[in-house]
XYZ file of C-alpha atoms in Angstrom:
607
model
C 112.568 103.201 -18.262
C 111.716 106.325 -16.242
C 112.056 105.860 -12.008
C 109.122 106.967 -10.192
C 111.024 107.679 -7.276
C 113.616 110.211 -8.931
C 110.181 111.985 -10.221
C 108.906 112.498 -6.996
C 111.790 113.656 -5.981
C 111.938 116.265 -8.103
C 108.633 117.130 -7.643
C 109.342 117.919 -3.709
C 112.262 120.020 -4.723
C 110.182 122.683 -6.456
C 108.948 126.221 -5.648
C 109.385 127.616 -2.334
C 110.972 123.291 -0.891
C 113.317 123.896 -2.976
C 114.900 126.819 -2.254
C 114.697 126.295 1.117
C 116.432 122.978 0.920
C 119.064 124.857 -0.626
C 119.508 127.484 1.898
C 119.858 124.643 4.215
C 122.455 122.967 2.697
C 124.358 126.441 2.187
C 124.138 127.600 5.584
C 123.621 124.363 8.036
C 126.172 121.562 8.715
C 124.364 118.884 10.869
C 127.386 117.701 12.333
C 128.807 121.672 13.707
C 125.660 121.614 15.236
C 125.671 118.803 16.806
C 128.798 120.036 17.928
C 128.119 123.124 19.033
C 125.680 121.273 21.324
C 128.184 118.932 22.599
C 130.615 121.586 23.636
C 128.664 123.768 25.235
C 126.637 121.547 27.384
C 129.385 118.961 28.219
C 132.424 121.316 27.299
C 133.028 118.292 24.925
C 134.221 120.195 21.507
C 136.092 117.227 19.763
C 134.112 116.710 16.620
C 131.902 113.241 16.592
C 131.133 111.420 13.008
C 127.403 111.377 12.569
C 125.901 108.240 14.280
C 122.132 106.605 13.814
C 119.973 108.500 16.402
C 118.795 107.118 19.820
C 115.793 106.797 21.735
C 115.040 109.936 23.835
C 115.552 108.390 27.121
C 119.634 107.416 26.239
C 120.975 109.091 29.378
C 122.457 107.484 32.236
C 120.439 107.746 35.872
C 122.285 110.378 37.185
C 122.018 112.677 34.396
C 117.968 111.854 34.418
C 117.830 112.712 37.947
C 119.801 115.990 37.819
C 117.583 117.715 34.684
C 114.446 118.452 36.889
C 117.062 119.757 39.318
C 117.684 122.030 37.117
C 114.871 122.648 35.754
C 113.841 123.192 39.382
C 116.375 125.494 39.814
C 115.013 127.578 36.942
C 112.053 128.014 38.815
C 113.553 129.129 41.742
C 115.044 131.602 40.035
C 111.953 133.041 38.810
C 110.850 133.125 41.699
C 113.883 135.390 43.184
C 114.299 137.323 40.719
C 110.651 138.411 41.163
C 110.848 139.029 45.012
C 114.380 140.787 44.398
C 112.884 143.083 41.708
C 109.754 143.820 43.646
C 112.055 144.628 46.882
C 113.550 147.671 44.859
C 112.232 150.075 47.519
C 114.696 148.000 50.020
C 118.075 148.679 48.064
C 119.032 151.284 49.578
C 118.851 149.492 53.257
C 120.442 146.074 51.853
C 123.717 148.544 50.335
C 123.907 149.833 53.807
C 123.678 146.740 55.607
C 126.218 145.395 53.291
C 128.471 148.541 53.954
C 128.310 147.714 57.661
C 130.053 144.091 56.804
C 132.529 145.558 54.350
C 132.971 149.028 55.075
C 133.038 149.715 51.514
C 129.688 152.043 49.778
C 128.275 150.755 46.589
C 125.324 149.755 44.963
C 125.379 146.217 45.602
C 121.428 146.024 45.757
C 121.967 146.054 41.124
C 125.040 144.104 41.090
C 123.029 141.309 42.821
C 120.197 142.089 40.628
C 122.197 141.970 37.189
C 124.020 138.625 38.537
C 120.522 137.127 39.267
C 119.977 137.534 35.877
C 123.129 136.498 34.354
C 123.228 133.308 36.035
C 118.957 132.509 36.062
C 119.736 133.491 31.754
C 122.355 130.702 31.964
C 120.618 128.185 33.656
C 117.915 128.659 30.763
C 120.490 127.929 28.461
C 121.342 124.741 30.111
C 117.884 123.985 29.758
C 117.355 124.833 25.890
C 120.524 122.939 24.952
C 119.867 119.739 27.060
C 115.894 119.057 24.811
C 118.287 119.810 21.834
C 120.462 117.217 22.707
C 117.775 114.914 24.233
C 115.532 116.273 20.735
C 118.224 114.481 18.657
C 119.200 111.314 20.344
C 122.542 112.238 21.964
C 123.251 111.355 25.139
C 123.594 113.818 28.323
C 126.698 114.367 30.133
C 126.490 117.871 32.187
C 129.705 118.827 32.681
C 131.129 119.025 36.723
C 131.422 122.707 36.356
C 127.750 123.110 35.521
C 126.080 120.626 37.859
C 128.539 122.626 40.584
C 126.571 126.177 39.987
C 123.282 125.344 37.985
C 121.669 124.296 40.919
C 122.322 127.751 42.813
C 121.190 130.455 40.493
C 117.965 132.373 39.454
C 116.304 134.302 36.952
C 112.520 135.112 35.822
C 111.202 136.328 32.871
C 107.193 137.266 32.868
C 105.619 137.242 29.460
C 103.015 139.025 27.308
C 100.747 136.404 26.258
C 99.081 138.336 23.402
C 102.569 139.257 22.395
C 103.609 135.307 22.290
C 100.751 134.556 20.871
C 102.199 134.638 17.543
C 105.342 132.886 18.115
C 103.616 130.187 19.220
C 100.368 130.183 16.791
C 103.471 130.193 14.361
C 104.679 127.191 15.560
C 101.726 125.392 16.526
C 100.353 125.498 13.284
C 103.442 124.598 11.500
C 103.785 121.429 13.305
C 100.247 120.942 12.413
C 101.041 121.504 8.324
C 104.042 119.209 8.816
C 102.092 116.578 10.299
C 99.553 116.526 7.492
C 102.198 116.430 4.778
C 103.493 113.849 6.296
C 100.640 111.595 6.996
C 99.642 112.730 2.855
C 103.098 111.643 1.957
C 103.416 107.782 3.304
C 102.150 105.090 2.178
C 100.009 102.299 3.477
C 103.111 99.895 4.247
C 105.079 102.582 5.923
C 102.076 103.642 8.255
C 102.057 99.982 9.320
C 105.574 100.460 10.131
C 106.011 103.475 11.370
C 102.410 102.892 13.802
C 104.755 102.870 17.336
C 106.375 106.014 17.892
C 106.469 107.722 14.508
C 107.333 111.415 13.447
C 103.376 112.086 13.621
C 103.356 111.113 17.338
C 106.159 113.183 17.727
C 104.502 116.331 16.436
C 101.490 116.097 18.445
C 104.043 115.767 21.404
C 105.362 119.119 20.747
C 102.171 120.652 20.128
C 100.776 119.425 23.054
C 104.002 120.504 25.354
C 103.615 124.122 23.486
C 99.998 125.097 23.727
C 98.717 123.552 26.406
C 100.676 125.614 29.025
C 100.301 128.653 26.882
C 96.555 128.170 27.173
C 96.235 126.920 30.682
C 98.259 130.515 32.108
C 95.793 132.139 29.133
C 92.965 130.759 30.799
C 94.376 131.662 34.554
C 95.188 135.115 33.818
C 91.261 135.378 31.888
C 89.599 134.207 35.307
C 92.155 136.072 37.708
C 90.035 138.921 38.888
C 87.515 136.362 40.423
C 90.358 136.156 43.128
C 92.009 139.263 43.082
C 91.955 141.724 45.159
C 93.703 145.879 44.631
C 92.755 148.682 47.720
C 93.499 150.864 44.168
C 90.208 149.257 43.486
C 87.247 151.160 44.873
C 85.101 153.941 44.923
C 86.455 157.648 44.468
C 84.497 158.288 47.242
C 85.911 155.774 49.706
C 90.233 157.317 48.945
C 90.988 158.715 51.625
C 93.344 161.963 51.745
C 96.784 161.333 50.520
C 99.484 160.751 53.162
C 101.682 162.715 55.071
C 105.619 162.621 54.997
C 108.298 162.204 57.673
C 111.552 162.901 56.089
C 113.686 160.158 57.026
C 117.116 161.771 57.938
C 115.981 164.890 56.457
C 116.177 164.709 52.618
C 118.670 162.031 51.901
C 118.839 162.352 47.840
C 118.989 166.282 48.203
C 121.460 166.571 50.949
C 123.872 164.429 52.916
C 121.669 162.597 55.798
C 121.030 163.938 59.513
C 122.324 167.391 58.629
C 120.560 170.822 58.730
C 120.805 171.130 55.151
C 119.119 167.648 54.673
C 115.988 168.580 57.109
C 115.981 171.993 55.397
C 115.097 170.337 52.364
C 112.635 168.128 53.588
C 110.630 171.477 54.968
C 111.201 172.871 51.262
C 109.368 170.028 50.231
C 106.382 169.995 52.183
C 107.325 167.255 54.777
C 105.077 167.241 57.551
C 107.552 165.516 60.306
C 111.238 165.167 60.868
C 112.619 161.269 61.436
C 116.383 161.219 62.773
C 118.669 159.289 64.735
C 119.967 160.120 68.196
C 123.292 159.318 70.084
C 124.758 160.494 72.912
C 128.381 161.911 73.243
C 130.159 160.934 76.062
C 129.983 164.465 77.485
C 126.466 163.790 77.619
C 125.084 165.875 74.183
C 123.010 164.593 72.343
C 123.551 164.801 68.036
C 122.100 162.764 65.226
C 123.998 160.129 63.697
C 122.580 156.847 62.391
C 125.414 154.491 62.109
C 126.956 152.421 64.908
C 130.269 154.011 63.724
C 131.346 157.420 62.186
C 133.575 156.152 59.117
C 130.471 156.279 56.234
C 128.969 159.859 57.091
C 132.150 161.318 58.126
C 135.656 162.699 57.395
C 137.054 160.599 59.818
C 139.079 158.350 58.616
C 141.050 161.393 57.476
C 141.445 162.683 61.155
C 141.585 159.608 63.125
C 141.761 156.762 61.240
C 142.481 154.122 63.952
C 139.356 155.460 65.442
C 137.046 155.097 62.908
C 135.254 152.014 63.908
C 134.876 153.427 67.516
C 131.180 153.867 68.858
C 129.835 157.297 68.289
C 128.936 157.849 71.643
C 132.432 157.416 72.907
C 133.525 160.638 71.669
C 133.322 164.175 73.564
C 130.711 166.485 71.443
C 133.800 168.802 70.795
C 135.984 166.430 68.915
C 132.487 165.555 67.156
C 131.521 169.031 66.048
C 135.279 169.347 64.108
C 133.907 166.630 61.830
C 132.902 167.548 58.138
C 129.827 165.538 57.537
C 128.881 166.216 54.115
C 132.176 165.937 52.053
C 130.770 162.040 51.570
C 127.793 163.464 50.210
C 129.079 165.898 47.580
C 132.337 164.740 46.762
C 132.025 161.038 46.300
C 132.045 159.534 42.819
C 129.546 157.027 44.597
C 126.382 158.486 45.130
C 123.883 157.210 47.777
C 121.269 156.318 46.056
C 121.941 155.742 42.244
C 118.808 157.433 41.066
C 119.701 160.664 42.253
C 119.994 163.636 40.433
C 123.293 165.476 40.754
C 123.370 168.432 42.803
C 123.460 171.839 41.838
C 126.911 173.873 42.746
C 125.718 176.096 45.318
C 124.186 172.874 47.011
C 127.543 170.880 46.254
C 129.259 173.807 48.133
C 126.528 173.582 51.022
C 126.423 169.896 51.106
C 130.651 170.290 51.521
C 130.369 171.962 54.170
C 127.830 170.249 56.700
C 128.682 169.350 60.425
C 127.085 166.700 62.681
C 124.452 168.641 64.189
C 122.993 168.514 67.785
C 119.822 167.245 68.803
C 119.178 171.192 69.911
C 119.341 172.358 65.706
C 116.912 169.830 64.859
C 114.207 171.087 67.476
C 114.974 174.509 66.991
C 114.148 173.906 63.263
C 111.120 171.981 64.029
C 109.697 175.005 66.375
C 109.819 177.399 63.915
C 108.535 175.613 60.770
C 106.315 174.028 63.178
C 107.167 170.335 62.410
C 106.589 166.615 63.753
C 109.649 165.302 65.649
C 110.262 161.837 65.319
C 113.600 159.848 66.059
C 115.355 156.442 67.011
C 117.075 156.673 70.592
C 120.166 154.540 70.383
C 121.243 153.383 73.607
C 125.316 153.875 74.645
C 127.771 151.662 74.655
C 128.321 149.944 78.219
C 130.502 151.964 80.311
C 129.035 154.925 79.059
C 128.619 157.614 81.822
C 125.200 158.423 80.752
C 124.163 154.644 80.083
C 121.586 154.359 82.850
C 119.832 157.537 82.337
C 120.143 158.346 78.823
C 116.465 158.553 78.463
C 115.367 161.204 80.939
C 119.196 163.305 79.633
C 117.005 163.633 76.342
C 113.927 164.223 77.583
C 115.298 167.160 79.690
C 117.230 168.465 77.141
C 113.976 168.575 74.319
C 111.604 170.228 77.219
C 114.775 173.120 77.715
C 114.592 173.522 74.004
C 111.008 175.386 74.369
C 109.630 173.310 71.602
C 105.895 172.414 72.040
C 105.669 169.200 73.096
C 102.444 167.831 70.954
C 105.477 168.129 68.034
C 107.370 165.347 69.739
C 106.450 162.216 68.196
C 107.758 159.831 71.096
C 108.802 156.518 69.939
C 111.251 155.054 72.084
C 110.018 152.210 74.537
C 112.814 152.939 77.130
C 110.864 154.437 80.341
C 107.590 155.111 79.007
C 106.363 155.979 82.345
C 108.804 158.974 83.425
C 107.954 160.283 80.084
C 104.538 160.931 80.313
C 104.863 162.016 83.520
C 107.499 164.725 82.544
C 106.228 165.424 79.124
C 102.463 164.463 79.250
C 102.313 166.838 75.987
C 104.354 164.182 73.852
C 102.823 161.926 71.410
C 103.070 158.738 71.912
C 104.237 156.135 69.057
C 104.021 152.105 69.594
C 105.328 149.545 67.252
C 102.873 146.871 66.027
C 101.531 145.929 69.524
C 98.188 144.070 70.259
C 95.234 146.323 70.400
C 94.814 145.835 73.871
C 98.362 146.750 74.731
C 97.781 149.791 72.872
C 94.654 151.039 74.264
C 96.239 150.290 77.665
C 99.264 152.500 77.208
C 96.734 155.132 75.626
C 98.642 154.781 72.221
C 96.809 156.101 69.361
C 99.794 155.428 66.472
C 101.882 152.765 65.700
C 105.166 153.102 63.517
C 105.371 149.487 61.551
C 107.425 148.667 58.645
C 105.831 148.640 54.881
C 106.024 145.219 54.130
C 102.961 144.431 56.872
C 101.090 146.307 54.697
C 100.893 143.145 52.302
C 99.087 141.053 54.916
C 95.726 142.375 55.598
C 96.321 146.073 55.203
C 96.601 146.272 58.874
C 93.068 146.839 58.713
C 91.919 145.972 62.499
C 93.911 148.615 63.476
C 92.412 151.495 61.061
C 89.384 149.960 62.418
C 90.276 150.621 65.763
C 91.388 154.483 64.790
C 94.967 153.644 65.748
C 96.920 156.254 63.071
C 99.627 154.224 60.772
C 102.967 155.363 59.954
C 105.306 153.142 57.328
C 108.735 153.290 56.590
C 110.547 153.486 54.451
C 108.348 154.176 51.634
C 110.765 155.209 48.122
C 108.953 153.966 45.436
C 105.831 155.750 43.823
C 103.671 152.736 43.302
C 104.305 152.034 46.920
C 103.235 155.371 48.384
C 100.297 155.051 45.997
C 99.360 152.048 47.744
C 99.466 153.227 51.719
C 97.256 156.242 49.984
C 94.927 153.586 48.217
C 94.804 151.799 51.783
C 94.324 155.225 53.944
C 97.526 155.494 55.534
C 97.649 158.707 57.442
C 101.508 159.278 56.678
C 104.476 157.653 55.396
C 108.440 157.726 56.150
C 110.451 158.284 53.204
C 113.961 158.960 51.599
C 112.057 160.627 48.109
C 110.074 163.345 49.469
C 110.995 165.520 46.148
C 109.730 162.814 44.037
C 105.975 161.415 46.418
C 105.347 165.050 47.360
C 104.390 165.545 43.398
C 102.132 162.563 43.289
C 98.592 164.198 43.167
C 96.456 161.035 42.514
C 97.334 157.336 43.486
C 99.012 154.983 40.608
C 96.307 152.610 39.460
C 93.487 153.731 41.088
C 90.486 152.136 38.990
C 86.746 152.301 40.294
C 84.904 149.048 40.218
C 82.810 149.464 37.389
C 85.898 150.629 34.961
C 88.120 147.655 36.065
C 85.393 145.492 35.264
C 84.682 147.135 31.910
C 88.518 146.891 31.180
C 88.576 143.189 32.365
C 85.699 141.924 30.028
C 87.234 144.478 27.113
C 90.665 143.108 27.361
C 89.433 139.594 27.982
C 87.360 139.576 24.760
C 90.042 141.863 22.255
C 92.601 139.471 23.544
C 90.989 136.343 22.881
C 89.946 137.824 19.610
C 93.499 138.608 18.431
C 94.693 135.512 19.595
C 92.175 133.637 17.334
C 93.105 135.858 14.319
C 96.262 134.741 14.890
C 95.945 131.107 15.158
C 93.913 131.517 12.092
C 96.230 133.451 9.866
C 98.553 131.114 10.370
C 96.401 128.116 9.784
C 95.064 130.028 6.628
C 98.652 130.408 5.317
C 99.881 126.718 6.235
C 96.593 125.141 4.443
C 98.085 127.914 1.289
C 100.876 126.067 1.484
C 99.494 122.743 1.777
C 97.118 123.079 -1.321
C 100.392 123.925 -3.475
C 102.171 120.797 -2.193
C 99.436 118.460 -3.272
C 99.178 120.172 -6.481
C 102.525 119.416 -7.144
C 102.036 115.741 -5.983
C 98.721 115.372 -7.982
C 100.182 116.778 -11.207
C 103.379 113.977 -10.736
C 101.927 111.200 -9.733
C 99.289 110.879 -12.959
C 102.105 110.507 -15.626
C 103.650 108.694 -13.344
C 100.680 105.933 -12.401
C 100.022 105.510 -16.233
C 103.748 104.816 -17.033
C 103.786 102.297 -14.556
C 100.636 100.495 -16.111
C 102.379 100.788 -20.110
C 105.310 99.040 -18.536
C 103.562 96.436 -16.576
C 101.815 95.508 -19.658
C 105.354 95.460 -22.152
C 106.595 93.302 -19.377
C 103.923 91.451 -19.408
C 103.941 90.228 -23.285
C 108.079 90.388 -23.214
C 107.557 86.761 -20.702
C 104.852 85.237 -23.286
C 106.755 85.891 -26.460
C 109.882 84.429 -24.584
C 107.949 81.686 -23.298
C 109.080 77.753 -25.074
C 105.169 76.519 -25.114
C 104.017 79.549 -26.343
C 105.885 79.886 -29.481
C 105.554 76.332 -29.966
C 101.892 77.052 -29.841
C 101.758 80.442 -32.054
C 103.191 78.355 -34.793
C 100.884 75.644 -35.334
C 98.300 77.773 -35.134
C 99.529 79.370 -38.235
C 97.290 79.254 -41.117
C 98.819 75.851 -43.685
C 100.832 74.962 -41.035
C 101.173 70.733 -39.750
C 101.916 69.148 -36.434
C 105.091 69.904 -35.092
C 106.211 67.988 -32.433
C 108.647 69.988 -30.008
C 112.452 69.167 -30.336
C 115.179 70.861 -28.374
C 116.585 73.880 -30.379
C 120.109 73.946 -31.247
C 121.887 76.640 -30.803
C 123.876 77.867 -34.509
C 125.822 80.753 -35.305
C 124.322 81.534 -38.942
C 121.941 83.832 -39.102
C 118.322 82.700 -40.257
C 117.551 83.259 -43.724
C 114.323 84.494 -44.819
């Protein structure tokens, strides 16, 4: 007699199931897997025999408790890895402020950023492996040196969603195929058994976890321009002319900072103003230096080692003028800024050969290309023989220069009175003040870093004509903003690179971003849907070939299990005592026979 069962059975293991059953069992072990799990979540490798699985929810408290802090901890490190990669026009301040603390000069603005992502990639990993384990019943057990350094990192990843759209269609509708097999597949008996937490309920589970986020940010990013808001957005009309530069410390990425080469550049490139840094010596000359110390932009470690974390200011100008101030620049394997391009040789030999120059050079420069003056005043050190009357030394020493003072940007706060009444000529520059206080000092610009830009586009004081000036604007899209927002000029380190920038980055009137909105919106959504239904179309292929297969072995199958119910049937009544007794006296000549028990004999009957 045939078995139904081992029909079936071969049945499924036809076509296309049964090659892929065999690739399984060629290439997957279930229990290295397991395994692999094991070991790399709880650093656990010793190899477990295969047990019965267990309900999802097998792990102890603390192990419950400590998944949605990390999963909480993957967030976070979306979320700064986003700020971090957004603050790229900041690097080059956070590798200085870091060289201040270590006295070492490297870009530690990417290592940050690549570790960020190393450690946000492996707290994913955690993630994945933890629903694998949960996924198949095994119990969670972090291991110490996880749950010590999970919590801390983070990464970010932002997705395409037409681009996932098919990975997720994909799998979607495959858990939707496998659901219907399955509910084609069991019985009657087994649905009754299987009606609390079953396979099917399973399934929907996952779909329901996979495409209902995917829609929901789908849906947010359809019905995002309601509540967004671009200054790239407007009229052509309405852009107002593009910004003008202040080279901060000259030309930084073209030659070594606060140097006459480095402000030459910046006039080669079309800067409008000059932005430096002023010290005094203790002879009382002023010279540009930025740092609180002369060891980064200096030689002098070479000359004076035990001197080079002294204040600038407490050297004599003399001593200060012996200085090379551009070997740094030129000669260093370390660049400044790491997207620099490498210098030509006559500018390497230039840039070898710079000096700390005097406050005197810079103006001298500035009257003859006729260029904005702007600078930081640092204050000296206590003790300082010109520490009380720093201020009015400078002053003096720009009106001897014979520079026109309307090219003096004036933005130190120090003795605001004395200066206008010794230069009344010089411009005056505020920080981000109140309106009021900057009407009262007769202020009509305000120097204020990028980043309050984000706010409200400092737009009560553009209404108020008060002239803006950012710093420190590096980055292309950035400048392209302050122009989109009618900045009137900007402080920057990449003058060669903003100077070339002839139209803003993603300008967009209103009527083409809302053509492109409703375009993408509908193209989108229609890809999307020819997705979904490819690979609907392709699963209900496969489904129709499955239930051909089942149809085709289940006929012979239901009729041979009717021919044998019915042999079985008449094997019990020709076995049956009464109803022999009762086939043979209804033979044909036959008499009465009354029953007797049958002895059991050896010789065969004769006919």
């Amino acid at each position: 007699m045939l078995n139904v069962n081992n029909i079936e059975t071969e049945s499924q293991e036809t076509g296309r199931w049964r090659n892929f059953n065999s690739w399984i069992k060629r290439n997957f072990n279930y229990e290295c897997y397991l395994n692999f799990l094991t070991g790399c979540y709880s650093c656990k490798l010793e190899a477990e025999q295969r047990k019965s699985r267990r309900p999802l929810c097998c792990c102890s408290l603390l192990e419950i408790l400590f998944y949605p802090w990390l999963l909480t901890a993957l967030c976070l490190s979306v979320l700064l890895v986003f700020v971090w990669v957004e603050s790229s026009n900041e690097y080059n301040g956070f590798d200085w402020v870091v060289f201040l603390g270590t006295g070492v000069w490297f870009f530690w603005s990417l290592v940050l950023l690549s570790l960020f992502g190393i450690l946000a990639a492996y707290t994913s990993l955690l993630l994945v492996l933890g629903f694998l384990l949960c996924w198949e019943g095994k119990e969670l057990y972090l291991h110490w040196y996880h749950k010590v350094y999970a919590p801390y990192l983070h990464l970010s990843s932002i997705s395409v969603m037409v681009l996932l759209s098919w990975p997720v269609a994909f799998y979607l509708i495959h858990l939707e195929g496998e659901a219907r097999i399955r509910r084609y597949k069991i019985t009657s008996n087994e649905r009754k058994r299987n009606k609390r937490c079953n396979m099917l309920t399973k399934l929907r589970a996952l779909q329901v976890a996979v495409g209902l986020p995917f829609f929901l940010i789908l849906l947010c990013l359809y019905v995002m321009p309601f509540g967004n808001y671009s200054p790239c957005i407007q009229e052509k009309d309405k852009l107002g002319p593009k910004p003008s530069f202040f080279g901060h410390r000259g030309a930084p990425m073209l030659g070594p900072e606060n140097t006459m080469m480095s402000f030459e550049k910046a006039v080669e490139h079309g800067a409008f103003g000059l932005e430096s840094d002023v010290h005094i010596s203790y002879d009382h000359v002023p010279f540009l230096m930025h740092d609180l110390s002369l060891r980064r932009t200096t030689n002098i470690k070479e000359v004076l080692p035990n001197a080079s974390l002294r204040h600038p200011s407490l050297f004599d100008w003399d001593f200060l003028a012996t200085l090379n101030a551009g070997k740094w620049f030129s000669h260093s394997q370390i660049k400044p800024f790491y997207h620099m391009k490498p210098l030509s040789e006559a500018d390497k030999e230039k840039a070898g050969n710079q000096k700390i120059p005097k406050l005197t050079d810079l103006l001298e420069l500035a009257q003859k290309e006729k260029k904005l003056v702007i600078f930081d005043l640092n204050s000296p050190v206590p003790k300082h023989p010109a520490r009380k009357e720093f201020v009015r030394l400078v002053v003096n020493v720009i009106l001897a220069s014979g520079i026109e003072q309307h090219l003096i940007v004036w933005l130190p706060g120090f003795d605001r009175k004395y200066v206008r009444s010794t230069a009344p000529g010089f411009q005056h520059v505020g920080r981000l003040f109140t309106i009021e206080r900057l009407t009262k000092e007769n202020i009509s610009r305000i120097n204020v870093d990028y980043k309050r830009l984000f706010y409200n586009g400092l737009r009560e004081y553009k209404a108020a004509n008060i002239n803006i000036n950012i710093y420190i604007v590096n980055e292309p899209w950035l400048f392209s903003l302050a122009w989109c927002s009618r900045i009137q000029s900007v402080t920057t380190d990449n003058i060669q690179v903003l100077n070339q920038i002839n139209h803003p980055y993603f300008f967009m009137t209103p009527s083409f971003y809302m053509f492109m909105w409703i375009l993408m919106d509908v193209v989108s959504a229609i890809f999307i849907f020819a997705v979904f239904y490819f690979h609907w179309w392709r699963e209900s292929q496969s489904e129709k070939i499955l239930k051909g297969i089942s149809s085709y072995t289940e006929t012979p199958s239901v009729s041979l299990q009717k021919e044998n119910t019915e042999n079985e049937a008449a094997l019990n009544v020709m076995e049956s005592p009464e109803t022999l007794t009762k086939s043979v006296g209804e033979l044909p000549g036959s008499q009465s026979i009354n029953p007797e028990p049958v002895q059991e004999t050896t010789q065969p009957l004769m006919p």
